[in-house]
Amino acid sequence: AAPLGPPVYVDLAYLPGSWSARTVDEEFFRRVRSLCYVVSGDDHLKEGVLRSLLDALLAGKHQWGTDIQVTLIPTFDSLVMHEWYQETHDRQQELGITVLGSNSTVAMQDETFPACKVEF
């Protein structure tokens, strides 16, 4: 455990994937306060811890005590994400958390791929 100190404020934070996703808990979100969190890593390991990671975001953000808007940007589609979104939507709104959908696409040359634009 790291010594207690003031929280760190950033514009964008990528949440770890695979086995490292297990290290993201309520304390992480209390101490690493970001305007945007990117949830990446569409793999079976992350799917197993995704719900606890998302619940930790709600619990940690509740401790901030400020009115900072937060955007959650998932880079993959997930049944766990959809269920969490539906079940906690009211709580997300209370805490000022917006979840971006993954229905935007960008076309470049002969490719199209899902994307979103984040401005600061």
Coordinates of N, CA, C and O in Angstrom, one line a residue:
A1 N 0.8 -1.2 0.0 CA 0.0 0.0 0.0 C 0.9 1.2 0.0 O 1.8 1.3 0.8
A2 N 0.5 2.2 -0.9 CA 1.3 3.4 -1.0 C 0.8 4.4 0.2 O -0.3 4.3 0.6
P3 N 1.7 5.2 0.6 CA 1.3 6.2 1.7 C 0.2 7.1 1.2 O 0.2 7.4 0.0
L4 N -0.6 7.5 2.1 CA -1.7 8.4 1.7 C -1.1 9.8 1.3 O -0.1 10.2 1.9
G5 N -1.7 10.4 0.4 CA -1.3 11.7 -0.1 C -2.5 12.3 -0.9 O -3.6 11.7 -1.0
P6 N -2.3 13.5 -1.4 CA -3.3 14.1 -2.2 C -3.6 13.3 -3.5 O -2.7 12.7 -4.0
P7 N -4.8 13.4 -4.0 CA -5.1 12.7 -5.2 C -4.4 13.3 -6.4 O -3.9 14.5 -6.3
V8 N -4.2 12.6 -7.4 CA -3.5 13.0 -8.7 C -4.6 13.3 -9.7 O -5.5 12.5 -9.9
Y9 N -4.6 14.5 -10.3 CA -5.6 14.8 -11.3 C -5.0 14.8 -12.7 O -3.9 15.3 -12.9
V10 N -5.6 14.1 -13.6 CA -5.2 13.9 -15.0 C -6.4 14.1 -15.9 O -7.5 14.0 -15.5
D11 N -6.1 14.4 -17.2 CA -7.1 14.6 -18.2 C -7.6 13.2 -18.7 O -8.8 13.0 -18.9
L12 N -6.7 12.3 -18.9 CA -7.0 11.0 -19.5 C -6.2 9.9 -18.8 O -5.0 10.0 -18.6
A13 N -6.9 8.8 -18.4 CA -6.2 7.7 -17.8 C -6.7 6.4 -18.5 O -7.9 6.2 -18.7
Y14 N -5.8 5.6 -18.9 CA -6.1 4.3 -19.5 C -6.1 3.3 -18.3 O -5.1 3.2 -17.6
L15 N -7.1 2.5 -18.2 CA -7.2 1.5 -17.1 C -6.6 0.2 -17.7 O -6.7 -0.1 -18.8
P16 N -5.8 -0.4 -16.8 CA -5.0 -1.6 -17.3 C -5.9 -2.7 -17.7 O -7.0 -2.8 -17.2
G17 N -5.4 -3.5 -18.6 CA -6.1 -4.7 -19.0 C -5.5 -6.0 -18.5 O -4.6 -6.0 -17.7
S18 N -6.1 -7.1 -18.9 CA -5.6 -8.4 -18.5 C -5.6 -8.6 -17.0 O -6.4 -8.1 -16.3
W19 N -4.5 -9.2 -16.5 CA -4.4 -9.5 -15.1 C -4.2 -8.2 -14.3 O -4.6 -8.1 -13.1
S20 N -3.7 -7.2 -14.9 CA -3.4 -5.9 -14.2 C -4.8 -5.2 -13.8 O -4.8 -4.4 -12.9
A21 N -5.8 -5.5 -14.5 CA -7.1 -4.9 -14.2 C -7.6 -5.2 -12.8 O -8.3 -4.4 -12.2
R22 N -7.1 -6.3 -12.2 CA -7.4 -6.6 -10.8 C -6.9 -5.6 -9.8 O -7.3 -5.6 -8.7
T23 N -5.9 -4.8 -10.2 CA -5.3 -3.8 -9.3 C -6.1 -2.6 -9.2 O -5.9 -1.7 -8.4
V24 N -7.1 -2.4 -10.1 CA -7.9 -1.2 -10.1 C -9.1 -1.4 -9.2 O -10.0 -2.2 -9.5
D25 N -9.1 -0.7 -8.1 CA -10.1 -0.8 -7.1 C -10.6 0.6 -6.7 O -10.2 1.6 -7.3
E26 N -11.5 0.7 -5.7 CA -12.0 1.9 -5.2 C -10.9 2.9 -4.8 O -11.0 4.1 -5.2
E27 N -9.9 2.4 -4.2 CA -8.8 3.3 -3.8 C -8.1 3.9 -5.0 O -7.7 5.1 -5.0
F28 N -7.9 3.2 -6.1 CA -7.4 3.7 -7.3 C -8.2 4.9 -7.8 O -7.6 6.0 -8.1
F29 N -9.5 4.8 -7.8 CA -10.3 5.9 -8.3 C -10.4 7.1 -7.3 O -10.6 8.2 -7.7
R30 N -10.2 6.8 -6.1 CA -10.1 7.9 -5.1 C -8.8 8.7 -5.3 O -8.8 9.9 -5.2
R31 N -7.7 8.0 -5.7 CA -6.4 8.7 -5.8 C -6.1 9.2 -7.2 O -5.3 10.1 -7.4
V32 N -6.6 8.5 -8.3 CA -6.3 8.9 -9.6 C -7.6 9.4 -10.2 O -8.5 8.7 -10.6
R33 N -7.7 10.8 -10.2 CA -9.0 11.4 -10.7 C -8.8 12.0 -12.1 O -8.0 12.9 -12.3
S34 N -9.5 11.4 -13.0 CA -9.4 11.7 -14.4 C -10.7 12.3 -15.0 O -11.8 11.9 -14.5
L35 N -10.6 13.1 -15.9 CA -11.7 13.6 -16.7 C -12.3 12.5 -17.6 O -13.5 12.4 -17.8
C36 N -11.4 11.6 -18.1 CA -11.8 10.5 -18.9 C -11.0 9.3 -18.5 O -9.8 9.3 -18.3
Y37 N -11.7 8.2 -18.4 CA -11.1 6.9 -18.2 C -11.4 6.0 -19.4 O -12.5 5.9 -19.8
V38 N -10.3 5.4 -20.0 CA -10.5 4.5 -21.1 C -10.4 3.1 -20.6 O -9.4 2.7 -20.0
V39 N -11.4 2.4 -20.9 CA -11.5 0.9 -20.5 C -11.2 0.2 -21.8 O -12.0 0.1 -22.7
S40 N -10.0 -0.4 -21.9 CA -9.6 -1.1 -23.1 C -9.2 -2.5 -22.7 O -9.2 -2.9 -21.5
G41 N -9.0 -3.3 -23.7 CA -8.5 -4.7 -23.4 C -9.7 -5.7 -23.5 O -10.1 -6.2 -22.5
D42 N -10.2 -5.9 -24.7 CA -11.3 -6.8 -24.9 C -10.8 -8.2 -24.8 O -10.4 -8.8 -25.8
D43 N -10.7 -8.8 -23.6 CA -10.2 -10.1 -23.5 C -11.0 -10.8 -22.3 O -11.6 -10.2 -21.5
H44 N -10.9 -12.1 -22.3 CA -11.7 -12.9 -21.3 C -11.2 -12.6 -19.9 O -12.0 -12.7 -19.0
L45 N -9.9 -12.3 -19.7 CA -9.5 -12.0 -18.4 C -10.1 -10.7 -17.8 O -10.5 -10.6 -16.7
K46 N -10.2 -9.7 -18.7 CA -10.8 -8.4 -18.2 C -12.3 -8.6 -18.0 O -12.8 -8.0 -17.1
E47 N -12.9 -9.3 -18.8 CA -14.4 -9.6 -18.7 C -14.7 -10.1 -17.3 O -15.7 -9.7 -16.7
G48 N -13.8 -10.9 -16.7 CA -14.0 -11.4 -15.4 C -14.0 -10.4 -14.3 O -14.6 -10.6 -13.2
V49 N -13.2 -9.3 -14.5 CA -13.1 -8.3 -13.4 C -13.7 -7.0 -13.8 O -13.7 -6.1 -13.0
L50 N -14.4 -7.0 -15.0 CA -14.9 -5.7 -15.5 C -16.0 -5.1 -14.5 O -16.0 -3.9 -14.2
R51 N -16.9 -6.0 -14.0 CA -17.9 -5.5 -13.1 C -17.4 -4.9 -11.9 O -17.8 -3.8 -11.4
S52 N -16.4 -5.5 -11.3 CA -15.8 -5.0 -10.0 C -15.1 -3.7 -10.3 O -15.1 -2.7 -9.5
L53 N -14.4 -3.6 -11.5 CA -13.7 -2.3 -11.9 C -14.7 -1.2 -12.0 O -14.5 -0.1 -11.5
L54 N -15.8 -1.5 -12.7 CA -16.8 -0.4 -12.9 C -17.5 0.0 -11.6 O -17.8 1.2 -11.4
D55 N -17.8 -1.0 -10.7 CA -18.3 -0.6 -9.4 C -17.4 0.2 -8.6 O -17.7 1.1 -7.8
A56 N -16.1 -0.1 -8.7 CA -15.0 0.6 -8.0 C -15.0 2.1 -8.5 O -14.8 3.0 -7.7
L57 N -15.3 2.3 -9.8 CA -15.4 3.7 -10.3 C -16.5 4.5 -9.6 O -16.3 5.6 -9.1
L58 N -17.6 3.8 -9.4 CA -18.7 4.5 -8.7 C -18.4 4.8 -7.3 O -18.6 5.9 -6.8
A59 N -17.8 3.8 -6.6 CA -17.5 4.0 -5.2 C -16.4 5.0 -5.0 O -16.5 5.9 -4.1
G60 N -15.4 5.0 -5.8 CA -14.3 5.9 -5.7 C -14.7 7.3 -6.1 O -14.4 8.3 -5.4
K61 N -15.5 7.5 -7.1 CA -16.0 8.8 -7.5 C -16.9 9.4 -6.5 O -16.8 10.6 -6.3
H62 N -17.6 8.6 -5.8 CA -18.5 9.1 -4.7 C -17.7 9.8 -3.6 O -18.1 10.8 -3.0
Q63 N -16.4 9.4 -3.4 CA -15.5 10.0 -2.4 C -14.9 11.3 -2.8 O -14.3 12.0 -2.0
W64 N -15.0 11.7 -4.1 CA -14.3 12.9 -4.5 C -14.9 14.2 -3.8 O -14.1 15.1 -3.6
G65 N -16.2 14.2 -3.6 CA -16.8 15.4 -2.9 C -16.8 16.6 -3.8 O -16.9 17.7 -3.3
T66 N -16.5 16.5 -5.1 CA -16.6 17.6 -6.0 C -17.5 17.3 -7.2 O -17.9 16.2 -7.4
D67 N -17.8 18.3 -7.9 CA -18.7 18.2 -9.0 C -18.0 18.1 -10.4 O -18.2 18.9 -11.3
I68 N -17.0 17.2 -10.5 CA -16.2 17.0 -11.7 C -16.9 16.0 -12.6 O -17.2 14.9 -12.1
Q69 N -17.2 16.4 -13.8 CA -17.7 15.4 -14.8 C -16.7 14.4 -15.2 O -15.5 14.8 -15.4
V70 N -17.1 13.2 -15.4 CA -16.1 12.1 -15.8 C -16.8 11.4 -17.0 O -18.0 11.1 -17.0
T71 N -15.9 11.1 -18.0 CA -16.4 10.3 -19.1 C -15.7 9.0 -19.1 O -14.4 8.9 -19.0
L72 N -16.4 7.9 -19.2 CA -15.9 6.6 -19.3 C -16.0 6.1 -20.8 O -17.1 6.2 -21.4
I73 N -14.9 5.7 -21.3 CA -14.8 5.4 -22.8 C -14.4 3.9 -22.9 O -13.2 3.6 -22.8
P74 N -15.4 3.0 -23.1 CA -15.0 1.6 -23.4 C -14.6 1.5 -24.8 O -15.2 2.1 -25.7
T75 N -13.6 0.7 -25.1 CA -13.1 0.5 -26.4 C -13.6 -0.8 -27.0 O -13.1 -1.3 -28.1
F76 N -14.5 -1.5 -26.3 CA -15.0 -2.8 -26.8 C -16.5 -2.9 -26.3 O -16.9 -2.2 -25.4
D77 N -17.2 -3.8 -27.0 CA -18.6 -4.0 -26.6 C -18.6 -5.2 -25.6 O -17.9 -6.2 -25.9
S78 N -19.4 -5.1 -24.6 CA -19.4 -6.2 -23.6 C -20.8 -6.3 -22.9 O -21.4 -5.3 -22.6
L79 N -21.2 -7.5 -22.7 CA -22.5 -7.7 -22.1 C -22.4 -7.2 -20.6 O -23.4 -6.6 -20.1
V80 N -21.3 -7.4 -20.0 CA -21.1 -7.0 -18.6 C -21.2 -5.4 -18.5 O -21.9 -4.9 -17.7
M81 N -20.6 -4.8 -19.5 CA -20.7 -3.3 -19.6 C -22.2 -2.9 -19.8 O -22.6 -1.9 -19.1
H82 N -22.9 -3.5 -20.7 CA -24.3 -3.2 -20.9 C -25.1 -3.3 -19.7 O -25.9 -2.5 -19.3
E83 N -24.9 -4.5 -19.0 CA -25.7 -4.7 -17.7 C -25.4 -3.7 -16.7 O -26.3 -3.2 -16.0
W84 N -24.1 -3.4 -16.5 CA -23.7 -2.4 -15.5 C -24.3 -1.1 -15.8 O -24.8 -0.4 -14.9
Y85 N -24.2 -0.7 -17.1 CA -24.8 0.6 -17.5 C -26.3 0.7 -17.2 O -26.7 1.7 -16.6
Q86 N -27.0 -0.3 -17.5 CA -28.5 -0.3 -17.2 C -28.8 -0.3 -15.7 O -29.6 0.5 -15.3
E87 N -28.1 -1.1 -15.0 CA -28.3 -1.3 -13.5 C -27.9 -0.1 -12.7 O -28.5 0.2 -11.7
T88 N -26.9 0.7 -13.2 CA -26.4 1.8 -12.4 C -26.6 3.2 -13.0 O -26.0 4.1 -12.6
H89 N -27.4 3.2 -14.0 CA -27.6 4.5 -14.8 C -27.9 5.7 -13.9 O -27.3 6.8 -14.0
D90 N -28.9 5.5 -13.0 CA -29.2 6.6 -12.1 C -28.1 7.0 -11.2 O -27.8 8.2 -11.0
R91 N -27.3 6.1 -10.7 CA -26.1 6.4 -9.9 C -25.1 7.1 -10.7 O -24.4 8.1 -10.2
Q92 N -24.9 6.7 -12.0 CA -23.9 7.4 -12.9 C -24.3 8.9 -13.0 O -23.4 9.7 -12.9
Q93 N -25.6 9.1 -13.2 CA -26.0 10.5 -13.4 C -25.8 11.3 -12.1 O -25.4 12.5 -12.2
E94 N -26.1 10.7 -11.0 CA -25.9 11.4 -9.7 C -24.4 11.8 -9.5 O -24.1 12.9 -9.0
L95 N -23.5 10.9 -10.0 CA -22.1 11.2 -9.8 C -21.4 11.9 -10.9 O -20.3 12.3 -10.8
G96 N -22.2 12.2 -11.9 CA -21.6 13.0 -13.1 C -20.7 12.1 -14.0 O -19.7 12.6 -14.4
I97 N -21.1 10.9 -14.2 CA -20.4 10.0 -15.0 C -21.1 9.7 -16.3 O -22.3 9.4 -16.3
T98 N -20.5 10.0 -17.4 CA -21.0 9.7 -18.8 C -20.3 8.6 -19.4 O -19.1 8.5 -19.4
V99 N -21.0 7.6 -20.0 CA -20.4 6.5 -20.7 C -20.7 6.7 -22.2 O -21.8 6.9 -22.6
L100 N -19.6 6.8 -22.9 CA -19.7 7.0 -24.4 C -20.0 5.6 -25.0 O -19.5 4.6 -24.7
G101 N -20.9 5.7 -26.0 CA -21.3 4.6 -26.8 C -20.2 4.2 -27.8 O -19.3 5.0 -28.0
S102 N -20.3 3.1 -28.3 CA -19.3 2.6 -29.3 C -19.9 2.5 -30.7 O -19.5 1.6 -31.4
N103 N -20.8 3.4 -31.0 CA -21.4 3.3 -32.3 C -20.9 4.3 -33.3 O -21.5 4.4 -34.4
S104 N -19.8 5.0 -33.1 CA -19.3 5.9 -34.1 C -18.2 5.2 -34.8 O -17.4 4.3 -34.3
T105 N -18.0 5.5 -36.1 CA -17.0 4.9 -36.9 C -16.2 6.0 -37.7 O -16.7 7.0 -38.0
V106 N -15.0 5.6 -38.0 CA -14.1 6.5 -38.8 C -13.7 5.7 -40.0 O -13.4 4.5 -39.9
A107 N -13.8 6.4 -41.2 CA -13.3 5.7 -42.4 C -12.0 6.4 -42.9 O -12.0 7.6 -43.0
M108 N -11.0 5.5 -43.1 CA -9.7 6.0 -43.5 C -9.3 5.1 -44.7 O -9.2 3.9 -44.4
Q109 N -9.1 5.6 -45.8 CA -8.7 4.8 -47.0 C -9.6 3.7 -47.2 O -10.8 4.0 -47.4
D110 N -9.2 2.5 -47.1 CA -10.1 1.3 -47.4 C -10.6 0.7 -46.1 O -11.1 -0.4 -46.1
E111 N -10.4 1.4 -44.9 CA -10.8 0.8 -43.6 C -11.8 1.6 -42.9 O -11.9 2.8 -43.1
T112 N -12.7 1.0 -42.1 CA -13.5 1.7 -41.2 C -13.3 1.0 -39.8 O -13.1 -0.2 -39.7
F113 N -13.4 1.8 -38.8 CA -13.2 1.2 -37.4 C -13.9 2.1 -36.4 O -14.1 3.3 -36.7
P114 N -14.3 1.6 -35.3 CA -14.9 2.3 -34.2 C -14.0 3.4 -33.6 O -12.8 3.1 -33.5
A115 N -14.5 4.5 -33.3 CA -13.7 5.6 -32.7 C -14.6 6.6 -32.0 O -15.8 6.7 -32.2
C116 N -13.9 7.4 -31.2 CA -14.6 8.6 -30.6 C -13.6 9.7 -30.5 O -12.4 9.5 -30.5
K117 N -14.1 10.9 -30.4 CA -13.2 12.1 -30.3 C -13.4 12.7 -28.9 O -14.5 12.9 -28.4
V118 N -12.3 12.9 -28.2 CA -12.3 13.5 -26.9 C -11.5 14.8 -27.0 O -10.4 14.9 -27.5
E119 N -12.2 15.9 -26.5 CA -11.6 17.2 -26.6 C -11.4 17.7 -25.1 O -12.3 17.5 -24.3
F120 N -10.3 18.4 -24.9 CA -10.1 19.0 -23.6 C -9.9 20.5 -23.7 O -9.5 21.0 -24.7

